[in-house]
Amino acid sequence: DTGVSQDPRHKITKRGQNVTFRCDPISEHNRLYWYRQTLGQGPEFLTYFQNEAQLEKSRLLSDRFSAERPKGSFSTLEIQRTEQGDSAMYLCASSLEMGTPRDTQYFGPGTRLTVL
Amino acid sequence: DAKTTQPTSMDCAEGRAANLPCNHSTISGNEYVYWYRQIHSQGPQYIIHGLKNNETNEMASLIITEDRKSSTLILPHATLRDTAVYYCIVRAKNTGTASKLTFGTGTRLQVTL
C-alpha cells in the first residue's frame, strides 16, 4: 500500500475564495472519511463515504462545504466563500471494511488551510 | 461511543518504557479500544486496538483491564521519535452506519534524552 495521499499539503487563501482539496485513499479501501483539526484539538469528523455514497455528514459541515467521491476512488472536499474560522488541518482517512477488525482507519498527511 | 479520559501530558526518558493510561469506565461490550498517535503536523498514525484481550504488535502493547474500564498503551523502549500526542478512542465493533472516530485531546508524550 502506498498510503493515503492528500493534495495540496498547504493552502493559503484569502477570505471569500473557494478552495478544493483532494484525497486519494489506499487502493481498494471502500470507505473514505474527512476530518478537520484545529490547533490544540483532536480531529473532528466531518463526513464519510462508502464507495461513492456519502452516508453521514456532521453538523460541522455547513452548506459552504461539499464533498464528493464520484467514482468511489478519490474524493474532493470543497469549501466555498472561505472564512477565517475555516483555517485548520483537513485530514482524510480510508478503511477497508465496516464492522470487522480490518475496519481500521489510516490517515493521510493532511492539508493545512490558512484563510487570511 | 464511550468517552475516554487521558492525562494531558507525560514525560519519558529515552530507552525506558512509556506507559500511557486511558480510562473508559463507560465502555460497553461491543466497543473496541483504539490507539492512534500524531506527530507534530502529520496525520494520525494507527498504533493498535483491542477488545478485551491484551494485544501486541511491532509498535506497542495494549493492556486492557479485566473489567475493561481502563487500558494502558506500552511503548517498550521509547525513542525521541515517539514524541507525539497519543489518542485513546473507544469505538463500537459493529457501528451499522458511521464508524467515525471520536478523538479527545489525547496525551502529549515527551521523550527526553
PDB file of C-alpha atoms in Angstrom:
ATOM      1  CA  ASP A   1       0.000   0.000   0.000  1.00  0.00           C
ATOM      2  CA  THR A   2       1.201   3.442  -0.856  1.00  0.00           C
ATOM      3  CA  GLY A   3      -0.857   5.048   1.884  1.00  0.00           C
ATOM      4  CA  VAL A   4      -3.449   7.798   1.833  1.00  0.00           C
ATOM      5  CA  SER A   5      -2.314  10.860  -0.069  1.00  0.00           C
ATOM      6  CA  GLN A   6      -3.679  14.390   0.061  1.00  0.00           C
ATOM      7  CA  ASP A   7      -3.142  17.366  -2.172  1.00  0.00           C
ATOM      8  CA  PRO A   8      -2.193  20.091  -1.634  1.00  0.00           C
ATOM      9  CA  ARG A   9      -0.320  19.815   1.639  1.00  0.00           C
ATOM     10  CA  HIS A  10      -0.664  23.511   2.309  1.00  0.00           C
ATOM     11  CA  LYS A  11      -3.095  26.105   1.031  1.00  0.00           C
ATOM     12  CA  ILE A  12      -3.198  29.812   1.781  1.00  0.00           C
ATOM     13  CA  THR A  13      -6.202  31.702   0.532  1.00  0.00           C
ATOM     14  CA  LYS A  14      -7.990  34.963   1.056  1.00  0.00           C
ATOM     15  CA  ARG A  15     -11.313  35.153   2.798  1.00  0.00           C
ATOM     16  CA  GLY A  16     -14.181  34.661   0.393  1.00  0.00           C
ATOM     17  CA  GLN A  17     -12.286  32.465  -2.046  1.00  0.00           C
ATOM     18  CA  ASN A  18     -13.194  28.876  -2.842  1.00  0.00           C
ATOM     19  CA  VAL A  19     -10.755  26.034  -2.209  1.00  0.00           C
ATOM     20  CA  THR A  20     -10.750  22.365  -3.137  1.00  0.00           C
ATOM     21  CA  PHE A  21      -8.751  19.558  -1.587  1.00  0.00           C
ATOM     22  CA  ARG A  22      -8.161  16.089  -2.948  1.00  0.00           C
ATOM     23  CA  CYS A  23      -7.734  12.784  -1.152  1.00  0.00           C
ATOM     24  CA  ASP A  24      -6.572   9.523  -2.690  1.00  0.00           C
ATOM     25  CA  PRO A  25      -7.307   6.593  -0.371  1.00  0.00           C
ATOM     26  CA  ILE A  26      -5.417   3.352  -0.083  1.00  0.00           C
ATOM     27  CA  SER A  27      -6.357   1.347  -3.159  1.00  0.00           C
ATOM     28  CA  GLU A  28      -9.360  -0.939  -2.703  1.00  0.00           C
ATOM     29  CA  HIS A  29     -10.419   0.815   0.501  1.00  0.00           C
ATOM     30  CA  ASN A  30     -14.135   1.318   0.123  1.00  0.00           C
ATOM     31  CA  ARG A  31     -14.572   3.792   2.980  1.00  0.00           C
ATOM     32  CA  LEU A  32     -13.254   7.315   2.974  1.00  0.00           C
ATOM     33  CA  TYR A  33     -13.510   9.866   5.788  1.00  0.00           C
ATOM     34  CA  TRP A  34     -12.881  13.567   6.163  1.00  0.00           C
ATOM     35  CA  TYR A  35     -11.892  15.145   9.458  1.00  0.00           C
ATOM     36  CA  ARG A  36     -10.942  18.655  10.497  1.00  0.00           C
ATOM     37  CA  GLN A  37      -8.418  19.550  13.178  1.00  0.00           C
ATOM     38  CA  THR A  38      -7.904  22.945  14.727  1.00  0.00           C
ATOM     39  CA  LEU A  39      -4.911  23.941  16.803  1.00  0.00           C
ATOM     40  CA  GLY A  40      -4.639  22.073  20.094  1.00  0.00           C
ATOM     41  CA  GLN A  41      -7.649  19.877  19.437  1.00  0.00           C
ATOM     42  CA  GLY A  42      -8.104  16.330  18.222  1.00  0.00           C
ATOM     43  CA  PRO A  43      -9.516  15.680  14.757  1.00  0.00           C
ATOM     44  CA  GLU A  44     -13.270  16.102  14.364  1.00  0.00           C
ATOM     45  CA  PHE A  45     -15.358  14.022  11.991  1.00  0.00           C
ATOM     46  CA  LEU A  46     -16.882  15.818   9.004  1.00  0.00           C
ATOM     47  CA  THR A  47     -18.252  13.199   6.631  1.00  0.00           C
ATOM     48  CA  TYR A  48     -17.672   9.764   5.182  1.00  0.00           C
ATOM     49  CA  PHE A  49     -18.288   7.746   2.038  1.00  0.00           C
ATOM     50  CA  GLN A  50     -18.872   4.116   1.402  1.00  0.00           C
ATOM     51  CA  ASN A  51     -17.824   3.709  -2.210  1.00  0.00           C
ATOM     52  CA  GLU A  52     -19.426   6.712  -3.957  1.00  0.00           C
ATOM     53  CA  ALA A  53     -22.270   7.169  -1.477  1.00  0.00           C
ATOM     54  CA  GLN A  54     -21.965   9.874   1.156  1.00  0.00           C
ATOM     55  CA  LEU A  55     -23.547   8.212   4.172  1.00  0.00           C
ATOM     56  CA  GLU A  56     -23.141  10.687   7.001  1.00  0.00           C
ATOM     57  CA  LYS A  57     -22.385  14.356   7.443  1.00  0.00           C
ATOM     58  CA  SER A  58     -21.516  16.080  10.684  1.00  0.00           C
ATOM     59  CA  ARG A  59     -23.289  19.246  11.747  1.00  0.00           C
ATOM     60  CA  LEU A  60     -19.837  20.828  11.415  1.00  0.00           C
ATOM     61  CA  LEU A  61     -20.221  20.500   7.656  1.00  0.00           C
ATOM     62  CA  SER A  62     -22.005  23.737   6.854  1.00  0.00           C
ATOM     63  CA  ASP A  63     -23.645  24.379   3.500  1.00  0.00           C
ATOM     64  CA  ARG A  64     -20.420  26.033   2.329  1.00  0.00           C
ATOM     65  CA  PHE A  65     -18.751  22.635   2.443  1.00  0.00           C
ATOM     66  CA  SER A  66     -19.299  19.919  -0.114  1.00  0.00           C
ATOM     67  CA  ALA A  67     -17.600  16.584  -0.556  1.00  0.00           C
ATOM     68  CA  GLU A  68     -17.717  14.170  -3.440  1.00  0.00           C
ATOM     69  CA  ARG A  69     -16.378  10.773  -4.332  1.00  0.00           C
ATOM     70  CA  PRO A  70     -17.727  10.354  -7.851  1.00  0.00           C
ATOM     71  CA  LYS A  71     -16.251   7.003  -8.829  1.00  0.00           C
ATOM     72  CA  GLY A  72     -15.691   5.550  -5.410  1.00  0.00           C
ATOM     73  CA  SER A  73     -11.977   6.198  -5.561  1.00  0.00           C
ATOM     74  CA  PHE A  74     -10.541   9.649  -4.833  1.00  0.00           C
ATOM     75  CA  SER A  75     -12.557  12.305  -3.035  1.00  0.00           C
ATOM     76  CA  THR A  76     -12.675  16.085  -3.099  1.00  0.00           C
ATOM     77  CA  LEU A  77     -13.649  18.491  -0.345  1.00  0.00           C
ATOM     78  CA  GLU A  78     -14.640  21.981  -1.458  1.00  0.00           C
ATOM     79  CA  ILE A  79     -15.107  24.985   0.768  1.00  0.00           C
ATOM     80  CA  GLN A  80     -16.918  27.923  -0.763  1.00  0.00           C
ATOM     81  CA  ARG A  81     -16.600  31.516   0.425  1.00  0.00           C
ATOM     82  CA  THR A  82     -13.898  30.642   2.938  1.00  0.00           C
ATOM     83  CA  GLU A  83     -13.882  32.287   6.339  1.00  0.00           C
ATOM     84  CA  GLN A  84     -11.027  32.725   8.792  1.00  0.00           C
ATOM     85  CA  GLY A  85     -12.666  30.139  11.020  1.00  0.00           C
ATOM     86  CA  ASP A  86     -12.109  27.550   8.302  1.00  0.00           C
ATOM     87  CA  SER A  87      -8.372  27.676   8.957  1.00  0.00           C
ATOM     88  CA  ALA A  88      -7.480  24.167  10.073  1.00  0.00           C
ATOM     89  CA  MET A  89      -5.864  20.902   9.068  1.00  0.00           C
ATOM     90  CA  TYR A  90      -8.151  18.831   6.867  1.00  0.00           C
ATOM     91  CA  LEU A  91      -7.475  15.133   7.221  1.00  0.00           C
ATOM     92  CA  CYS A  92      -8.582  12.254   5.063  1.00  0.00           C
ATOM     93  CA  ALA A  93      -8.674   8.623   6.140  1.00  0.00           C
ATOM     94  CA  SER A  94      -9.672   5.369   4.487  1.00  0.00           C
ATOM     95  CA  SER A  95     -10.614   1.896   5.630  1.00  0.00           C
ATOM     96  CA  LEU A  96     -11.403  -1.429   4.030  1.00  0.00           C
ATOM     97  CA  GLU A  97     -14.488  -2.897   5.655  1.00  0.00           C
ATOM     98  CA  MET A  98     -17.109  -1.979   8.150  1.00  0.00           C
ATOM     99  CA  GLY A  99     -17.620  -3.729  11.428  1.00  0.00           C
ATOM    100  CA  THR A 100     -14.627  -6.015  11.281  1.00  0.00           C
ATOM    101  CA  PRO A 101     -11.189  -5.781  12.849  1.00  0.00           C
ATOM    102  CA  ARG A 102      -9.959  -4.736   9.425  1.00  0.00           C
ATOM    103  CA  ASP A 103     -12.082  -1.591   9.600  1.00  0.00           C
ATOM    104  CA  THR A 104      -9.107   0.410  10.788  1.00  0.00           C
ATOM    105  CA  GLN A 105      -8.789   3.936   9.510  1.00  0.00           C
ATOM    106  CA  TYR A 106      -5.500   5.036   8.014  1.00  0.00           C
ATOM    107  CA  PHE A 107      -4.889   8.744   7.731  1.00  0.00           C
ATOM    108  CA  GLY A 108      -3.217  10.888   5.149  1.00  0.00           C
ATOM    109  CA  PRO A 109      -0.770  13.700   5.940  1.00  0.00           C
ATOM    110  CA  GLY A 110      -3.482  16.349   5.828  1.00  0.00           C
ATOM    111  CA  THR A 111      -3.983  19.648   4.041  1.00  0.00           C
ATOM    112  CA  ARG A 112      -3.299  22.717   6.144  1.00  0.00           C
ATOM    113  CA  LEU A 113      -5.581  25.589   5.175  1.00  0.00           C
ATOM    114  CA  THR A 114      -4.852  29.148   6.176  1.00  0.00           C
ATOM    115  CA  VAL A 115      -7.502  31.759   5.417  1.00  0.00           C
ATOM    116  CA  LEU A 116      -6.213  35.318   5.527  1.00  0.00           C
TER     117      LEU A 116
ATOM    118  CA  ASP B   1     -19.244   5.786  21.751  1.00  0.00           C
ATOM    119  CA  ALA B   2     -17.914   5.786  25.290  1.00  0.00           C
ATOM    120  CA  LYS B   3     -15.870   8.728  26.485  1.00  0.00           C
ATOM    121  CA  THR B   4     -12.193   8.380  27.359  1.00  0.00           C
ATOM    122  CA  THR B   5     -10.027  10.234  29.872  1.00  0.00           C
ATOM    123  CA  GLN B   6      -6.277  10.601  29.445  1.00  0.00           C
ATOM    124  CA  PRO B   7      -3.606  12.627  31.225  1.00  0.00           C
ATOM    125  CA  THR B   8      -2.783  15.817  29.403  1.00  0.00           C
ATOM    126  CA  SER B   9       0.945  15.183  29.260  1.00  0.00           C
ATOM    127  CA  MET B  10       3.669  12.740  30.259  1.00  0.00           C
ATOM    128  CA  ASP B  11       7.441  12.577  30.089  1.00  0.00           C
ATOM    129  CA  CYS B  12       9.581   9.517  29.456  1.00  0.00           C
ATOM    130  CA  ALA B  13      13.329   9.006  29.263  1.00  0.00           C
ATOM    131  CA  GLU B  14      14.646   7.586  26.033  1.00  0.00           C
ATOM    132  CA  GLY B  15      15.119   3.833  26.219  1.00  0.00           C
ATOM    133  CA  ARG B  16      12.635   3.432  29.017  1.00  0.00           C
ATOM    134  CA  ALA B  17       9.124   2.043  28.689  1.00  0.00           C
ATOM    135  CA  ALA B  18       6.369   4.602  28.203  1.00  0.00           C
ATOM    136  CA  ASN B  19       3.095   3.609  29.854  1.00  0.00           C
ATOM    137  CA  LEU B  20       0.147   5.713  28.711  1.00  0.00           C
ATOM    138  CA  PRO B  21      -3.083   5.202  30.671  1.00  0.00           C
ATOM    139  CA  CYS B  22      -6.634   5.637  29.465  1.00  0.00           C
ATOM    140  CA  ASN B  23      -9.854   5.492  31.406  1.00  0.00           C
ATOM    141  CA  HIS B  24     -13.026   4.370  29.639  1.00  0.00           C
ATOM    142  CA  SER B  25     -15.301   3.444  32.515  1.00  0.00           C
ATOM    143  CA  THR B  26     -18.495   3.591  30.435  1.00  0.00           C
ATOM    144  CA  ILE B  27     -17.269   1.235  27.711  1.00  0.00           C
ATOM    145  CA  SER B  28     -19.815  -1.311  26.531  1.00  0.00           C
ATOM    146  CA  GLY B  29     -19.310  -4.884  25.487  1.00  0.00           C
ATOM    147  CA  ASN B  30     -19.255  -4.229  21.762  1.00  0.00           C
ATOM    148  CA  GLU B  31     -16.710  -1.394  21.878  1.00  0.00           C
ATOM    149  CA  TYR B  32     -13.064  -1.656  20.912  1.00  0.00           C
ATOM    150  CA  VAL B  33     -10.229   0.420  22.327  1.00  0.00           C
ATOM    151  CA  TYR B  34      -8.107   2.056  19.615  1.00  0.00           C
ATOM    152  CA  TRP B  35      -4.859   3.957  19.965  1.00  0.00           C
ATOM    153  CA  TYR B  36      -3.531   6.465  17.470  1.00  0.00           C
ATOM    154  CA  ARG B  37      -0.691   8.902  17.721  1.00  0.00           C
ATOM    155  CA  GLN B  38       0.004  12.158  15.947  1.00  0.00           C
ATOM    156  CA  ILE B  39       3.458  13.511  15.470  1.00  0.00           C
ATOM    157  CA  HIS B  40       3.571  17.262  15.037  1.00  0.00           C
ATOM    158  CA  SER B  41       1.998  18.450  11.764  1.00  0.00           C
ATOM    159  CA  GLN B  42       1.345  14.921  10.496  1.00  0.00           C
ATOM    160  CA  GLY B  43      -1.832  12.855  10.183  1.00  0.00           C
ATOM    161  CA  PRO B  44      -2.769  10.449  12.975  1.00  0.00           C
ATOM    162  CA  GLN B  45      -0.997   7.109  12.846  1.00  0.00           C
ATOM    163  CA  TYR B  46      -2.763   3.894  13.837  1.00  0.00           C
ATOM    164  CA  ILE B  47      -0.955   2.018  16.596  1.00  0.00           C
ATOM    165  CA  ILE B  48      -3.063  -0.824  17.937  1.00  0.00           C
ATOM    166  CA  HIS B  49      -6.551  -1.828  19.001  1.00  0.00           C
ATOM    167  CA  GLY B  50      -8.178  -4.454  21.198  1.00  0.00           C
ATOM    168  CA  LEU B  51     -11.473  -5.690  22.574  1.00  0.00           C
ATOM    169  CA  LYS B  52     -10.704  -7.487  25.829  1.00  0.00           C
ATOM    170  CA  ASN B  53      -7.503  -9.444  25.418  1.00  0.00           C
ATOM    171  CA  ASN B  54      -4.091  -7.887  25.613  1.00  0.00           C
ATOM    172  CA  GLU B  55      -2.593  -7.170  22.218  1.00  0.00           C
ATOM    173  CA  THR B  56       0.952  -6.689  20.956  1.00  0.00           C
ATOM    174  CA  ASN B  57       2.357  -5.643  17.616  1.00  0.00           C
ATOM    175  CA  GLU B  58       5.621  -4.272  16.337  1.00  0.00           C
ATOM    176  CA  MET B  59       4.849  -0.816  17.668  1.00  0.00           C
ATOM    177  CA  ALA B  60       3.334  -1.328  21.093  1.00  0.00           C
ATOM    178  CA  SER B  61       1.418  -3.439  23.582  1.00  0.00           C
ATOM    179  CA  LEU B  62      -2.111  -2.790  24.754  1.00  0.00           C
ATOM    180  CA  ILE B  63      -3.125  -3.955  28.216  1.00  0.00           C
ATOM    181  CA  ILE B  64      -6.868  -3.891  28.938  1.00  0.00           C
ATOM    182  CA  THR B  65      -8.082  -4.457  32.487  1.00  0.00           C
ATOM    183  CA  GLU B  66     -10.379  -7.373  33.142  1.00  0.00           C
ATOM    184  CA  ASP B  67     -13.377  -5.092  33.711  1.00  0.00           C
ATOM    185  CA  ARG B  68     -12.406  -3.196  30.512  1.00  0.00           C
ATOM    186  CA  LYS B  69     -12.802   0.138  32.250  1.00  0.00           C
ATOM    187  CA  SER B  70      -9.226   1.178  31.597  1.00  0.00           C
ATOM    188  CA  SER B  71      -6.273   0.343  29.420  1.00  0.00           C
ATOM    189  CA  THR B  72      -2.580   1.109  29.090  1.00  0.00           C
ATOM    190  CA  LEU B  73      -0.564   1.572  25.943  1.00  0.00           C
ATOM    191  CA  ILE B  74       3.030   0.480  26.396  1.00  0.00           C
ATOM    192  CA  LEU B  75       5.890   1.592  24.202  1.00  0.00           C
ATOM    193  CA  PRO B  76       8.597  -0.786  25.437  1.00  0.00           C
ATOM    194  CA  HIS B  77      11.681   1.252  24.532  1.00  0.00           C
ATOM    195  CA  ALA B  78      10.723   4.832  23.841  1.00  0.00           C
ATOM    196  CA  THR B  79      12.830   6.868  21.419  1.00  0.00           C
ATOM    197  CA  LEU B  80      12.809  10.552  20.602  1.00  0.00           C
ATOM    198  CA  ARG B  81      10.724   9.733  17.517  1.00  0.00           C
ATOM    199  CA  ASP B  82       7.922   8.549  19.784  1.00  0.00           C
ATOM    200  CA  THR B  83       7.331  12.123  20.953  1.00  0.00           C
ATOM    201  CA  ALA B  84       3.741  12.747  19.879  1.00  0.00           C
ATOM    202  CA  VAL B  85       0.154  13.168  21.028  1.00  0.00           C
ATOM    203  CA  TYR B  86      -1.399   9.794  21.800  1.00  0.00           C
ATOM    204  CA  TYR B  87      -5.140   9.342  21.449  1.00  0.00           C
ATOM    205  CA  CYS B  88      -7.182   6.611  23.123  1.00  0.00           C
ATOM    206  CA  ILE B  89     -10.507   6.096  21.326  1.00  0.00           C
ATOM    207  CA  VAL B  90     -13.424   3.805  22.032  1.00  0.00           C
ATOM    208  CA  ARG B  91     -15.436   2.720  19.050  1.00  0.00           C
ATOM    209  CA  ALA B  92     -18.287   0.297  18.532  1.00  0.00           C
ATOM    210  CA  LYS B  93     -17.450  -3.029  16.928  1.00  0.00           C
ATOM    211  CA  ASN B  94     -20.448  -3.033  14.620  1.00  0.00           C
ATOM    212  CA  THR B  95     -21.435   0.523  14.042  1.00  0.00           C
ATOM    213  CA  GLY B  96     -24.099  -0.034  11.433  1.00  0.00           C
ATOM    214  CA  THR B  97     -23.601   3.360   9.894  1.00  0.00           C
ATOM    215  CA  ALA B  98     -20.680   5.623  10.570  1.00  0.00           C
ATOM    216  CA  SER B  99     -17.555   4.147  12.003  1.00  0.00           C
ATOM    217  CA  LYS B 100     -16.198   7.582  12.710  1.00  0.00           C
ATOM    218  CA  LEU B 101     -13.508   8.084  15.294  1.00  0.00           C
ATOM    219  CA  THR B 102     -14.180  10.480  18.154  1.00  0.00           C
ATOM    220  CA  PHE B 103     -10.893  11.994  19.271  1.00  0.00           C
ATOM    221  CA  GLY B 104     -10.327  13.720  22.592  1.00  0.00           C
ATOM    222  CA  THR B 105      -7.331  15.928  23.278  1.00  0.00           C
ATOM    223  CA  GLY B 106      -5.001  12.979  23.961  1.00  0.00           C
ATOM    224  CA  THR B 107      -1.796  12.703  25.969  1.00  0.00           C
ATOM    225  CA  ARG B 108       1.231  14.650  24.856  1.00  0.00           C
ATOM    226  CA  LEU B 109       4.210  12.327  25.378  1.00  0.00           C
ATOM    227  CA  GLN B 110       7.606  13.973  25.513  1.00  0.00           C
ATOM    228  CA  VAL B 111      10.562  11.592  25.249  1.00  0.00           C
ATOM    229  CA  THR B 112      13.768  13.108  26.553  1.00  0.00           C
ATOM    230  CA  LEU B 113      17.443  12.193  26.470  1.00  0.00           C
TER     231      LEU B 113
END
